[in-house]
Structure formats: C-alpha cells, structure tokens
mmCIF file of C-alpha atoms in Angstrom:
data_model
loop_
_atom_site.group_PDB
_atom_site.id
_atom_site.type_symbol
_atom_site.label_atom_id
_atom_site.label_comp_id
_atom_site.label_asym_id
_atom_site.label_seq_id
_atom_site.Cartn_x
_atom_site.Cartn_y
_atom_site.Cartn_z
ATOM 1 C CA UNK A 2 0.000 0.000 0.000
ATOM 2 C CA UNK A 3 1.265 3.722 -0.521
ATOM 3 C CA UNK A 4 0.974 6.146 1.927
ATOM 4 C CA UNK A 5 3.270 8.908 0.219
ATOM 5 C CA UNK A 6 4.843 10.192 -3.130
ATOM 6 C CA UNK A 7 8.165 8.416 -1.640
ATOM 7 C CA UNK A 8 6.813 4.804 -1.688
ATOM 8 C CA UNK A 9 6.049 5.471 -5.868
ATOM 9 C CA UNK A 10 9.748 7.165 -5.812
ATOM 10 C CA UNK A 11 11.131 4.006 -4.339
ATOM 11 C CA UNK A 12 10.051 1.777 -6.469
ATOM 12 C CA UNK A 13 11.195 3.664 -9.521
ATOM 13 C CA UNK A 14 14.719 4.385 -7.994
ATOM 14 C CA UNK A 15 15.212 0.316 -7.793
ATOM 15 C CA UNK A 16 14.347 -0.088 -11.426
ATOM 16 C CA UNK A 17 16.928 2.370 -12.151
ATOM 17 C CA UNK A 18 19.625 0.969 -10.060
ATOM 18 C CA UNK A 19 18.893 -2.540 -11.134
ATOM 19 C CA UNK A 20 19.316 -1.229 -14.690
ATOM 20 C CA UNK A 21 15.897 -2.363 -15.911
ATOM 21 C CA UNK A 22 15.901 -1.604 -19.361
ATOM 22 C CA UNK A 23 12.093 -1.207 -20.044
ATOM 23 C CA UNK A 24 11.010 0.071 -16.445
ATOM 24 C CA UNK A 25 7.240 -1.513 -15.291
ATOM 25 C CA UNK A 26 4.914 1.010 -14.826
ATOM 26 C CA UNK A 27 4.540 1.875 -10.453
ATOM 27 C CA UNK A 28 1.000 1.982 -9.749
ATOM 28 C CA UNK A 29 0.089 3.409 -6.255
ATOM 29 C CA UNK A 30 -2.153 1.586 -4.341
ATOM 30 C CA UNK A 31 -4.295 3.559 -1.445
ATOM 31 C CA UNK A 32 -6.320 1.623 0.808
ATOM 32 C CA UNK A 33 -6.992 2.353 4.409
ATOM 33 C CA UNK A 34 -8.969 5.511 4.863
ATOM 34 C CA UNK A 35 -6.122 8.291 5.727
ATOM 35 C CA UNK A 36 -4.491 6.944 2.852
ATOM 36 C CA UNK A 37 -7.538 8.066 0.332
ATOM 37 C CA UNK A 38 -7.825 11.131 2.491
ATOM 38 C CA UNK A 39 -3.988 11.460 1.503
ATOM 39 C CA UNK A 40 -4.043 10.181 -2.213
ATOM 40 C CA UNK A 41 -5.010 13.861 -3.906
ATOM 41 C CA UNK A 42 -2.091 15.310 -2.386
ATOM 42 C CA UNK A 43 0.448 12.493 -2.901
ATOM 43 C CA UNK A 44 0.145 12.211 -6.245
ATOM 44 C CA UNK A 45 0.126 15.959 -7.064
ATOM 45 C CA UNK A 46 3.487 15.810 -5.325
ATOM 46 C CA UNK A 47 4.675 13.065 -8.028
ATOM 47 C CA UNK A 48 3.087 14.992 -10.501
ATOM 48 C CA UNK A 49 5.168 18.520 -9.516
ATOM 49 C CA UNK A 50 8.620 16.581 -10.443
ATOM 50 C CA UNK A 51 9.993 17.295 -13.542
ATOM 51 C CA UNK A 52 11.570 13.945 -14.243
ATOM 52 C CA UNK A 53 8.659 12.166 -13.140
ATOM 53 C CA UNK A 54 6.260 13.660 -15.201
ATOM 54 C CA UNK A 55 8.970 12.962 -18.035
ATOM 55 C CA UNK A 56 9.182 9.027 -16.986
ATOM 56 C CA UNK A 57 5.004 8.217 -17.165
ATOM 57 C CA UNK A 58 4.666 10.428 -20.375
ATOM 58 C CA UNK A 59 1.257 11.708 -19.395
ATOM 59 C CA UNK A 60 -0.123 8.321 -18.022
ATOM 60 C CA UNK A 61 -0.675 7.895 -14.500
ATOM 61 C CA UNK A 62 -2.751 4.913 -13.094
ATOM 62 C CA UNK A 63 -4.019 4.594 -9.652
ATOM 63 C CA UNK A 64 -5.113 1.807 -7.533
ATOM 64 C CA UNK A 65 -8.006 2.137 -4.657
ATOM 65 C CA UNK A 66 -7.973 -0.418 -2.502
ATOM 66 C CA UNK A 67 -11.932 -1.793 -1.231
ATOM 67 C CA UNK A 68 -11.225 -4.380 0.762
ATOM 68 C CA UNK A 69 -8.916 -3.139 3.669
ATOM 69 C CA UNK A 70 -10.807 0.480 3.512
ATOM 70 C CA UNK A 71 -13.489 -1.148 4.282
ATOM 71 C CA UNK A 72 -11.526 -3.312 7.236
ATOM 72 C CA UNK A 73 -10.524 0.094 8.068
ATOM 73 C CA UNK A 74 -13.543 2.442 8.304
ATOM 74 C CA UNK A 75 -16.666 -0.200 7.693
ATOM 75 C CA UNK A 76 -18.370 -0.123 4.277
ATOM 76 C CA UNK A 77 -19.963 3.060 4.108
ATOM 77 C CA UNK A 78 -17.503 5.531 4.898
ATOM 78 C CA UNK A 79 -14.919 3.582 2.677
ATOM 79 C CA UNK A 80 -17.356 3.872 -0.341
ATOM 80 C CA UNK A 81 -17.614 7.563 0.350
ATOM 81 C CA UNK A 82 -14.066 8.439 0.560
ATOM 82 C CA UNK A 83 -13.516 6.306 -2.250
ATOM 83 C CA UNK A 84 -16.011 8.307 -4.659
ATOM 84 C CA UNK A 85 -14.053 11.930 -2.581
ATOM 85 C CA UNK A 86 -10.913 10.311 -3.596
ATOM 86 C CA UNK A 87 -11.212 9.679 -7.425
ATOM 87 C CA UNK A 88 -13.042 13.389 -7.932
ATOM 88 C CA UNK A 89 -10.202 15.001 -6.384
ATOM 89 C CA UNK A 90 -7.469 12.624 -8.061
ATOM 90 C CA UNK A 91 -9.662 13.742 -11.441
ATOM 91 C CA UNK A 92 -9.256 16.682 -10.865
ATOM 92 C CA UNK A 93 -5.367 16.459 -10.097
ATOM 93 C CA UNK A 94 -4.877 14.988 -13.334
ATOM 94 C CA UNK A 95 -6.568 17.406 -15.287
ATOM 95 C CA UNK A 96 -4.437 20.434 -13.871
ATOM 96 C CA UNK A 97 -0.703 18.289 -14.396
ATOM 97 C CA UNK A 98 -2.919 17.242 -18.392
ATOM 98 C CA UNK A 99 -2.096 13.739 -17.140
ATOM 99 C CA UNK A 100 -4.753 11.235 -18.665
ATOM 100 C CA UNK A 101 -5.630 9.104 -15.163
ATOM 101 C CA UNK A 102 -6.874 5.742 -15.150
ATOM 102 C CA UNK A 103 -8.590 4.046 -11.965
ATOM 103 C CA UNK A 104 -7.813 0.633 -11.054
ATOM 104 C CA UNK A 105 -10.379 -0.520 -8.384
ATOM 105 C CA UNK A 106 -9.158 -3.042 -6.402
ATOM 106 C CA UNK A 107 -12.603 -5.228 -6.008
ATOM 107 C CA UNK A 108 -13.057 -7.965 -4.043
ATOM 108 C CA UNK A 109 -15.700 -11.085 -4.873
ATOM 109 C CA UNK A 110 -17.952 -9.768 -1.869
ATOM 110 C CA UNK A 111 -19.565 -6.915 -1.206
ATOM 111 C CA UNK A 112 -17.346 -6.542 2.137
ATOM 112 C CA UNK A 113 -14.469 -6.843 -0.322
ATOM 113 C CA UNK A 114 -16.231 -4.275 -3.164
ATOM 114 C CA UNK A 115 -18.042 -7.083 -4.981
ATOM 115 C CA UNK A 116 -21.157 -6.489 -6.633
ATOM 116 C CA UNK A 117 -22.857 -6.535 -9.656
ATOM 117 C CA UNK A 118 -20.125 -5.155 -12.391
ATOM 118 C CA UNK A 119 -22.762 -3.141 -14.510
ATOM 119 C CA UNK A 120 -24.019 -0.914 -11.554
ATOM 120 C CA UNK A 121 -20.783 -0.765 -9.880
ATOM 121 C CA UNK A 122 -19.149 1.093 -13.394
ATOM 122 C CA UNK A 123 -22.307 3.466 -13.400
ATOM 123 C CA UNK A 124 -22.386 4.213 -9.897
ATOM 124 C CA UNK A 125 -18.582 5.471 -10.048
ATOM 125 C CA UNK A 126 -18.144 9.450 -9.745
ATOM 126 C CA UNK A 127 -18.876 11.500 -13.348
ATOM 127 C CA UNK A 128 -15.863 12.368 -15.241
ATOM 128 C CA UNK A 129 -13.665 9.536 -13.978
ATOM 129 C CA UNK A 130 -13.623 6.807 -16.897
ATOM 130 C CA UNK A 131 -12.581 7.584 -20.140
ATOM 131 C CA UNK A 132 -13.613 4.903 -21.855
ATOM 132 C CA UNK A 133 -11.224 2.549 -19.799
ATOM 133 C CA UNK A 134 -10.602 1.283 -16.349
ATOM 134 C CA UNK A 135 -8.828 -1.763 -14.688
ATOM 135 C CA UNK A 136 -10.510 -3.569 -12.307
ATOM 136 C CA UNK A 137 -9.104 -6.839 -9.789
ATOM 137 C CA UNK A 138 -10.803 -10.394 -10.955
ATOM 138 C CA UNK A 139 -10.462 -12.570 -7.818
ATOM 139 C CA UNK A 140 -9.785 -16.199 -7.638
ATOM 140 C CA UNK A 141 -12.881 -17.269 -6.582
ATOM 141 C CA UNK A 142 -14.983 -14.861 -9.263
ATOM 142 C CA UNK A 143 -12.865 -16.118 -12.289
ATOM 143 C CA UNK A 144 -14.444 -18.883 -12.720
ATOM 144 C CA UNK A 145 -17.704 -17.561 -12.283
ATOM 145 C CA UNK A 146 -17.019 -14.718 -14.619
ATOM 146 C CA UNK A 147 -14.847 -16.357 -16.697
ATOM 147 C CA UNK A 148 -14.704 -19.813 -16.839
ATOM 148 C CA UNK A 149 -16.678 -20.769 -19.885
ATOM 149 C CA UNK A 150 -16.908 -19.254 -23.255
ATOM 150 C CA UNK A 151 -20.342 -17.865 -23.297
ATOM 151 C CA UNK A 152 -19.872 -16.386 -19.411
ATOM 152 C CA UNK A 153 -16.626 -14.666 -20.374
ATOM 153 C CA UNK A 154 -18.468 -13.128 -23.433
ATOM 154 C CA UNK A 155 -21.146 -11.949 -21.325
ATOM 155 C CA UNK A 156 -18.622 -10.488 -18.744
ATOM 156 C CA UNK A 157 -16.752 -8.148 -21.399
ATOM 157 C CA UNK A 158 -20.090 -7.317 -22.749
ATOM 158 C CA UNK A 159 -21.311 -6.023 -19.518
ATOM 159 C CA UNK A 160 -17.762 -4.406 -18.587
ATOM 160 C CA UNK A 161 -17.814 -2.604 -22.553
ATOM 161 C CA UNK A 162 -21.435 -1.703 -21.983
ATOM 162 C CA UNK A 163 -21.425 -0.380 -18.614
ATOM 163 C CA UNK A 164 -18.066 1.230 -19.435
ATOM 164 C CA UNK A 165 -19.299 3.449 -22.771
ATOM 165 C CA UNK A 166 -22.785 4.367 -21.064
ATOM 166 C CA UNK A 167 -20.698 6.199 -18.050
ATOM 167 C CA UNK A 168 -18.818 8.155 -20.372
ATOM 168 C CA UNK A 169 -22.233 9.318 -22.724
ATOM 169 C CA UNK A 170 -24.842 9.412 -19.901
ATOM 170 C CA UNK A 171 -22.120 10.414 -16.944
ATOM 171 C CA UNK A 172 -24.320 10.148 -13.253
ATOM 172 C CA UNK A 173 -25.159 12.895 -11.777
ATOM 173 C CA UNK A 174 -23.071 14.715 -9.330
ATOM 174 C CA UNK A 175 -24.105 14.876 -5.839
ATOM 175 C CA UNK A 176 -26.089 17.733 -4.830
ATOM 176 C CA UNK A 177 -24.233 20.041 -1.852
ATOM 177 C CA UNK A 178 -26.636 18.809 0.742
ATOM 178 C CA UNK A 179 -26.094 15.858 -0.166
ATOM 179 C CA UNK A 180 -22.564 15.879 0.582
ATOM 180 C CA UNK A 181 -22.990 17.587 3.503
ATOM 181 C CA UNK A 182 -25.031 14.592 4.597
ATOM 182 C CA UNK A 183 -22.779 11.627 3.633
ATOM 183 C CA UNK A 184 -19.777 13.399 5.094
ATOM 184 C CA UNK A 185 -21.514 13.821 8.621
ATOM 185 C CA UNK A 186 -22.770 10.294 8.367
ATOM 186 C CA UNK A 187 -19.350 8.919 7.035
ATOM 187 C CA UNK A 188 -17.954 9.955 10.468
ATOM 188 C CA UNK A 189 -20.245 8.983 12.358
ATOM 189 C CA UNK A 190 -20.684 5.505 10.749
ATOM 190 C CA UNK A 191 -16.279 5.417 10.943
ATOM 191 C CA UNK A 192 -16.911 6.272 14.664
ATOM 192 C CA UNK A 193 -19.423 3.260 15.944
ATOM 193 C CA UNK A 194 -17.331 1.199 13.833
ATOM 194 C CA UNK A 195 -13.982 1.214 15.190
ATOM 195 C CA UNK A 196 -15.073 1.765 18.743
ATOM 196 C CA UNK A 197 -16.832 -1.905 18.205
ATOM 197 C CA UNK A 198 -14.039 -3.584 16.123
ATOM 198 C CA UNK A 199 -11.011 -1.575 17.501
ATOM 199 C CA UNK A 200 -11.920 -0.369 20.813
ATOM 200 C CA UNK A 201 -14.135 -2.701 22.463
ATOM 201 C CA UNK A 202 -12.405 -5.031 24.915
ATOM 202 C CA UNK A 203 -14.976 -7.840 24.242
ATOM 203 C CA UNK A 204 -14.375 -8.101 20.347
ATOM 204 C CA UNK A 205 -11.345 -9.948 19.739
ATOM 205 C CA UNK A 206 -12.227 -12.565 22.370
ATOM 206 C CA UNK A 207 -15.893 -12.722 21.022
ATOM 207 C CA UNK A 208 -14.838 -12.746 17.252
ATOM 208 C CA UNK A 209 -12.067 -15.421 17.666
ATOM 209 C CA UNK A 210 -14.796 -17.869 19.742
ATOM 210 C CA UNK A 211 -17.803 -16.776 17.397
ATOM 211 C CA UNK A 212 -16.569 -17.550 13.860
ATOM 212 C CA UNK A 213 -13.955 -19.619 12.778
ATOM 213 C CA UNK A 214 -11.117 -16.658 12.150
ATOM 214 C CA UNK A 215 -8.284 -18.791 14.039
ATOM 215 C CA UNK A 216 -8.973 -22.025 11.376
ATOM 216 C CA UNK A 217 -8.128 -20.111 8.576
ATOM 217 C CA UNK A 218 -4.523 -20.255 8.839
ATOM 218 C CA UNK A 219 -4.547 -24.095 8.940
ATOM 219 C CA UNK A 220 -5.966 -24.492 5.891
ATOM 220 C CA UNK A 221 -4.464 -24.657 2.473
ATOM 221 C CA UNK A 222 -6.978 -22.336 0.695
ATOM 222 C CA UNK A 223 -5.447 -19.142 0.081
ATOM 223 C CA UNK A 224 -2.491 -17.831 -1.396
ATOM 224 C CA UNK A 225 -1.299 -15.675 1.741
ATOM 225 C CA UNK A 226 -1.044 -16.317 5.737
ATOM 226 C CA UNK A 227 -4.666 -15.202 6.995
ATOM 227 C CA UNK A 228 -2.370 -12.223 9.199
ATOM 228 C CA UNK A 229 0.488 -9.634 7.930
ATOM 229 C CA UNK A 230 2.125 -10.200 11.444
ATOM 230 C CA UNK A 231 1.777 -13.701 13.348
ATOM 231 C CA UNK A 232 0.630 -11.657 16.839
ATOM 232 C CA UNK A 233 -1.767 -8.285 16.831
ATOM 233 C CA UNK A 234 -5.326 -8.229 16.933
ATOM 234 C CA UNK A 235 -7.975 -7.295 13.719
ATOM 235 C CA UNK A 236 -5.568 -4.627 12.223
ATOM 236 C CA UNK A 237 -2.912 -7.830 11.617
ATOM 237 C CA UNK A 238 -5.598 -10.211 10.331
ATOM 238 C CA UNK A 239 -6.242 -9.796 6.442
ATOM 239 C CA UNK A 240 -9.222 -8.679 4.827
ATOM 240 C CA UNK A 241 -9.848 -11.449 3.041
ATOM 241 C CA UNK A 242 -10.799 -13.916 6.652
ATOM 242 C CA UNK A 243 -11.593 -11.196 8.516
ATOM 243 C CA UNK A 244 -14.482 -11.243 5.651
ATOM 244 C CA UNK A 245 -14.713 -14.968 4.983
ATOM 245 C CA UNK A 246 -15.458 -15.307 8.963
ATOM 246 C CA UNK A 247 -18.161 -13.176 9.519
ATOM 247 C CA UNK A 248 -19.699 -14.716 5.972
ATOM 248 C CA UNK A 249 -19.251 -17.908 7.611
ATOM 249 C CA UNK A 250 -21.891 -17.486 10.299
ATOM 250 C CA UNK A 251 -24.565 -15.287 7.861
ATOM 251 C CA UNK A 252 -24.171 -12.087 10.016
ATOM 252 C CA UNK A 253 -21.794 -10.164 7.539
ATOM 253 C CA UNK A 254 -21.108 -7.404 10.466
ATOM 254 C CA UNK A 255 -18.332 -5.673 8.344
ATOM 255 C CA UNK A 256 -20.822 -4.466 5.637
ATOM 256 C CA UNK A 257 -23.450 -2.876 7.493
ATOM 257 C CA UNK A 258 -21.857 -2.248 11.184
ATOM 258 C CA UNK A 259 -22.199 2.008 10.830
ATOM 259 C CA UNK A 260 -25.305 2.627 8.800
ATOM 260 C CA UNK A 261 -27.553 1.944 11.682
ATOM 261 C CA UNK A 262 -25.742 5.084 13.736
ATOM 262 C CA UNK A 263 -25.363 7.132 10.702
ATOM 263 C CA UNK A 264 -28.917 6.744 9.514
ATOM 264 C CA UNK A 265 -30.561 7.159 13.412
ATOM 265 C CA UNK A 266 -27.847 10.445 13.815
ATOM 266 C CA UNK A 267 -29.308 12.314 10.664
ATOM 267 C CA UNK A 268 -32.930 11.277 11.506
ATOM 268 C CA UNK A 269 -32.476 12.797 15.360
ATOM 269 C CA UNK A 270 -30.737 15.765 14.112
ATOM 270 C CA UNK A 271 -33.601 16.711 11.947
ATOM 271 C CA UNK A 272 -36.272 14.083 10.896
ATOM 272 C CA UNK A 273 -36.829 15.936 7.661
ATOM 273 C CA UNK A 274 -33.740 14.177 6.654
ATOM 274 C CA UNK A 275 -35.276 11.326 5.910
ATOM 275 C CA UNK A 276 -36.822 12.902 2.603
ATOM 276 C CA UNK A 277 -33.384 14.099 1.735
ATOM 277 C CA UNK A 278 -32.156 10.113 2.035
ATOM 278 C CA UNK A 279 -34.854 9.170 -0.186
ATOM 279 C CA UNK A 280 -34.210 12.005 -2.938
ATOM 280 C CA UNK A 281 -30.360 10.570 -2.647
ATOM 281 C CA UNK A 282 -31.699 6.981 -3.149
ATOM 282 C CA UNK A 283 -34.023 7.989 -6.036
ATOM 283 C CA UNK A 284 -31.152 9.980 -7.664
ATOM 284 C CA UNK A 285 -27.815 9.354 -6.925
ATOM 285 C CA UNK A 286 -26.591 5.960 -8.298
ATOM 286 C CA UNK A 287 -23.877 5.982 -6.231
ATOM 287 C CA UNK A 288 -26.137 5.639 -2.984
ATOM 288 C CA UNK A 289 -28.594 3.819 -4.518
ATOM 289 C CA UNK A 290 -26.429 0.538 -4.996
ATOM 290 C CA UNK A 291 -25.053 1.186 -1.932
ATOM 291 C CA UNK A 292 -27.947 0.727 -0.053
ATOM 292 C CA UNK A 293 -29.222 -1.938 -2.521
ATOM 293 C CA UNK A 294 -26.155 -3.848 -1.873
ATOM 294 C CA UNK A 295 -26.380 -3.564 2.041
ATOM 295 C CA UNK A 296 -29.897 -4.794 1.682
ATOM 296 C CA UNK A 297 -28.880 -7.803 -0.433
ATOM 297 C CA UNK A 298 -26.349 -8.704 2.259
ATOM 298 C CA UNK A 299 -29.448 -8.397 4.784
ATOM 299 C CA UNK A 300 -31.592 -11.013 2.747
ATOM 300 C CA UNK A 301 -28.930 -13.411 2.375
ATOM 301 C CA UNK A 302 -27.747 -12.776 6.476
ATOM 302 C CA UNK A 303 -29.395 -14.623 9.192
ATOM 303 C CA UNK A 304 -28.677 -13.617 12.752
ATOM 304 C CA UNK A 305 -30.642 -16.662 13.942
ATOM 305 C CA UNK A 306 -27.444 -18.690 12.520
ATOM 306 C CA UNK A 307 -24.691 -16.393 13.912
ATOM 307 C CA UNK A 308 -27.027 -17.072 17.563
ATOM 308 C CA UNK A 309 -26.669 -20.957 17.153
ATOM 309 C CA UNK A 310 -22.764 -20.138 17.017
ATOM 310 C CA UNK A 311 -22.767 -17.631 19.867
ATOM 311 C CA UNK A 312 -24.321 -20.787 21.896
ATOM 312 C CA UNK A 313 -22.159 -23.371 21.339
ATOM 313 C CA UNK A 314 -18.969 -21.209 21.016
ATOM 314 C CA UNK A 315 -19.054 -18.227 22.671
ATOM 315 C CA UNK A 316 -18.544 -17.922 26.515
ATOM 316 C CA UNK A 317 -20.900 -17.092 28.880
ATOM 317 C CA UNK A 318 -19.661 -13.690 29.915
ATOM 318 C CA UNK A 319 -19.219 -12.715 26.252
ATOM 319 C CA UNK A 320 -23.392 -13.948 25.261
ATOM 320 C CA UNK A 321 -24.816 -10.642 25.570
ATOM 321 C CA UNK A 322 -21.990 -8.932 23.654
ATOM 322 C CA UNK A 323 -23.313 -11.002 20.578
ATOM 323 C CA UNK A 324 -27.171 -10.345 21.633
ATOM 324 C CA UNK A 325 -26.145 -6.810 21.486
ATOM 325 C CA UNK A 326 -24.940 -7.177 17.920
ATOM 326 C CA UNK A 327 -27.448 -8.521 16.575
ATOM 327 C CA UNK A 328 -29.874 -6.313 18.400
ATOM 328 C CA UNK A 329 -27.747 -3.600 16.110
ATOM 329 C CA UNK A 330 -28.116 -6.012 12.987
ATOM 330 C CA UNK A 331 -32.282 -5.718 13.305
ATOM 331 C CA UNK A 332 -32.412 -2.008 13.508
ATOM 332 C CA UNK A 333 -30.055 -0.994 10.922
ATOM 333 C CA UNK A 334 -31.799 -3.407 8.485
ATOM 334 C CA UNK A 335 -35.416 -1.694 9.763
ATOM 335 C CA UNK A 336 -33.822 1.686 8.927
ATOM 336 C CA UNK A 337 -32.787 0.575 5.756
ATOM 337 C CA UNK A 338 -36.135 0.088 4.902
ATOM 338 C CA UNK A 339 -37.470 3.323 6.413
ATOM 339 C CA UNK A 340 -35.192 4.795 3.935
ATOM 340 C CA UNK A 341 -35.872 2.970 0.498
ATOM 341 C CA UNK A 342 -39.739 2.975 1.529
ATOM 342 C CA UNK A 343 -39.721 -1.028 1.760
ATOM 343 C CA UNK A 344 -42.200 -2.375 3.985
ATOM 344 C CA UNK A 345 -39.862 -5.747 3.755
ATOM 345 C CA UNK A 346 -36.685 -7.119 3.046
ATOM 346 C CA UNK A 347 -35.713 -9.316 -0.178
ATOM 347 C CA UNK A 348 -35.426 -11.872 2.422
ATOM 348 C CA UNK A 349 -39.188 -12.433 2.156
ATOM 349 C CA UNK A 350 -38.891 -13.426 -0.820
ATOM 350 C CA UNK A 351 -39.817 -17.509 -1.626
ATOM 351 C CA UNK A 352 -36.251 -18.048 -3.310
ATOM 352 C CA UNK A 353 -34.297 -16.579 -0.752
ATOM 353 C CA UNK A 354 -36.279 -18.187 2.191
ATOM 354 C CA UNK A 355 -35.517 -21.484 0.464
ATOM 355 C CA UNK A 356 -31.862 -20.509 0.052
ATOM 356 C CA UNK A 357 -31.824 -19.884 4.220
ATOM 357 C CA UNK A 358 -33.208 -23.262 4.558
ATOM 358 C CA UNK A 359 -30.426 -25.069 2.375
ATOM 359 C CA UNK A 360 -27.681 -22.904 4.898
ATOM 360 C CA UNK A 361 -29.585 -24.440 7.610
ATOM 361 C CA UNK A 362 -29.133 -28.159 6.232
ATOM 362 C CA UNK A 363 -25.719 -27.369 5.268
ATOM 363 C CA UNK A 364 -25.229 -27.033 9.041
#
C-alpha cells in the first residue's frame, strides 16, 4: 500500500539501479482511509517533479484499494471516501494534463467491493472513466465470470457496456446537501465502527470464539497467511478472513456495522432528513447501490445462525456482547427500509427463504 509520493519514488529508484531496461509502470495503491484522504495530495506531489512527469509520459494509473478500507472504516464511509478520492485525483490529473486511469481493487464480496459489475461502473463518480478502467478479478470470481466461453463473453459485454454508457450518460453529481449529509454520516458511521471492532475489549475474544477466524490459517486455501504479522489483533488479520469469517456465520457485520448510527444520527438531528435520504436513493446511483447492496447482504444474512454459534462457542460472559450485535443487525436493516420505503426485506422473498433453509441443512 502507498501512503506517500516516496513509496512510488522508491520503487522507480530500484528499477533504475537494477538497470531495468524497459522500467514496469509503479502503480500506487491507497487503501486504508487516511491513505484516500492522503491520495489527492500524494500524487500531485509526483506529478510537480519534472523527471517524473517525463518518466510516465502523461499516463498515471491509480489503484483504490476496497477491501482493507473497508476493514478500516466499515463499508460506508470507505465507499464515500472512495467516490471523494477519485473526484479530487480527477481533478489532479486534469491540472498536471495527465490522462488518469482508476484501477479498483474489487473484491468477490460486497465486504471486499463485490457487486454486480454493470451498476458498480455506473455508480462510479462522473468524469472519472474515459472509456477505460482496470478492475481486480479474484480467484474465486474467475471462474464464475470467466470460466466458460459464453460467461466470459457476457462479462466483457457487460464491462464494454457499462463502461461506454458512463462516459455518454455520466451520473449525476451529488447535490451540496447531499454531501454535507454523507460526510456527517461517514464519520459517524467510521466512529461506531472502530469503537466496536477496535476499541471494544470484548471483540477480539468474542470474534475469535464466534466464527472460525483462528482455522483459517490451517488451511491450504489461500495464497497468503490469513495475518500480515503472526501476533496483533484485527488490524494484523487480512481482509480477506476477517471477511470470509463473519460470511461464515450469515451475520456479515463488516458491511453494514455504521449505517444503523449514521442513519438514526441524521434522523435525530432533523427528521426531515429522511426525505433528503430518499431524494439521494431515487437519484444518486452511487447511494442507490449502496444501499441496494447492504440490503442484499441483509436477505442473504441470518442472525438466527450467527445465535446458534454464539451458543455453542461463545462464553458465557461474552453472550450478551453477541445479543447486542445482533440487536444492532435488526435495527439498521429496519432503517434501511425506512429509507428505500420497503415495507420488507428481499429476504421475504420464496427463493431466498428457500436458500436460508439449504444454509440451515448445510449445518
């Protein structure tokens, strides 16, 4: 990950001094929150040296990282500064008349950045695909997206399609208010999130006996250790398990842990709000399949499984820390619906009920 101009520098500097004759292109990658707070302002600083400017000919590409922003910060306030992030980096380019092209760093699930790839393109902030982008195909998607003829046809087709109508029918930009609104709830969302996952003495304990987090390294199914560093808490562990865990007991607590408090902050402040959310949902594509994403998570989630782990796992001093999370998980997904004017979730629905019944076989 890069956290300043000097990390690009580095790179290029051993290229040179290993005599590399045709020099790879150095693609910074900014992930964690501070880091996309950070990323206009590096990269103008790359831009403002003469002999860089000379060495990527008026090509720059830049890598936003989904998975450990979202680690970071929880899902919403990573998508936000994410969308901040490429406007400003936009607009860095234009003013250095470097042509800039974003590589999103996707993950398979929505925790990760997944999601469906046509809404995903459209969704992205106007003016920041020129008719190209890079995006990450993960291990467990390629063969999905790719593995036959007919699905990898389909794939381009939606990536080409998706990718021309953002550059002739560009989304709207984001009214002032609007802003206003998804910055205050960004922080408040970042705020209830880290004082559960970082803060809260109970978490760690609870997490490790809840899901199956401390398995992962034992088994020979991914292509790095489950941690950066073999001691530390949830900053060590990767995003990858610290995703695959919570998906493993149906409560997905990294995707929606934040809205609740955001949404319930803006509705106390003023409840006129509310009507303000719902012009942003009806409007903005960007919030729009945001929220339609954290509702999909909610139809496929089942607190009623993560429960049956909290009682034969979980200790008895640590039970009420997990009632209390899933007392969070109900009324985030009832303000979700206040929001989007659903009187119920897509979990009603006949095909996803039977899909909650196969999980509960499977168990």
């Amino acid at each position: 990950m890069a956290t300043a101009p000097s990390d690009v520098l580095a790179v290029e500097l051993l290229q040179r001094e290993c005599h590399v004759k045709q020099p790879l292109r150095v693609v910074p990658l900014f992930e964690k929150l501070a880091d996309l707070e950070a990323a206009p302002a590096a990269v103008a600083r790359l831009f403002s040296i003469d002999w860089y400017m000379n060495r990527i000919n008026g090509k720059q590409e830049v890598m936003i990282g989904y998975s450990d922003s979202g680690k970071d910060a929880g899902r919403l306030s990573a998508a936000w500064q994410m969308y901040k992030a490429q406007e400003e980096l936009i607009k860095v380019a234009k003013h250095y008349g470097v042509k800039l092209t974003m590589f999103h760093g996707r993950g398979g699930t929505v925790g990760r950045g997944g999601g469906p790839t046509h809404l995903a393109i459209l969704s992205q902030p106007p003016d920041t695909i020129h008719g190209s982008l890079r995006v990450t195909v993960q291990g467990e998607v390629i063969e999905h997206s790719f593995g036959e003829e007919h699905l990898c046809f389909r794939t381009l087709q939606r990536y080409t399609a998706a990718t021309l109508e953002h550059g002739m029918h560009p989304p709207i930009s984001p009214k002032p208010e609007w802003r206003a609104l998804m910055d205050e709830m960004a922080v408040v969302a970042t705020k209830e999130y880290r004082s559960i996952v970082f803060q809260e003495p109970r978490f760690v304990e609870y997490f490790r006996s809840a899901t199956p987090e401390t398995e992962y390294g034992r088994m020979n199914i991914g292509s790095r250790p489950s941690k950066r560093k073999p001691s530390g808490g949830i900053e060590s562990l990767r995003a990858i398990p610290w995703i695959f865990a919570w998906t493993q007991t149906r409560f997905h607590l990294p995707v929606w842990l934040g809205f609740g408090a955001a949404i319930k902050h803006i509705m106390q402040k003023d409840i006129r709000n509310i009507h303000i959310l719902k012009e942003m949902y009806n409007e903005w594509p960007f919030f729009r399949v945001t929220l339609d994403l954290l509702e999909m998570v909610f139809a496929k989630g089942d607190p009623g499984i993560a429960a049956v782990y909290d009682k034969l796992l979980v200790a008895d001093d640590l039970q009420s820390f997990g009632e209390q999370l899933r007392k969070n998980y109900e009324e985030t997904k009832e303000l979700l619906l206040q929001v989007k004017c659903s009187n119920s979730s897509h979990s009603k629905d006949t095909v996803l009920l039977a899909f909650q019944l196969f999980l509960y076989l499977l168990m």
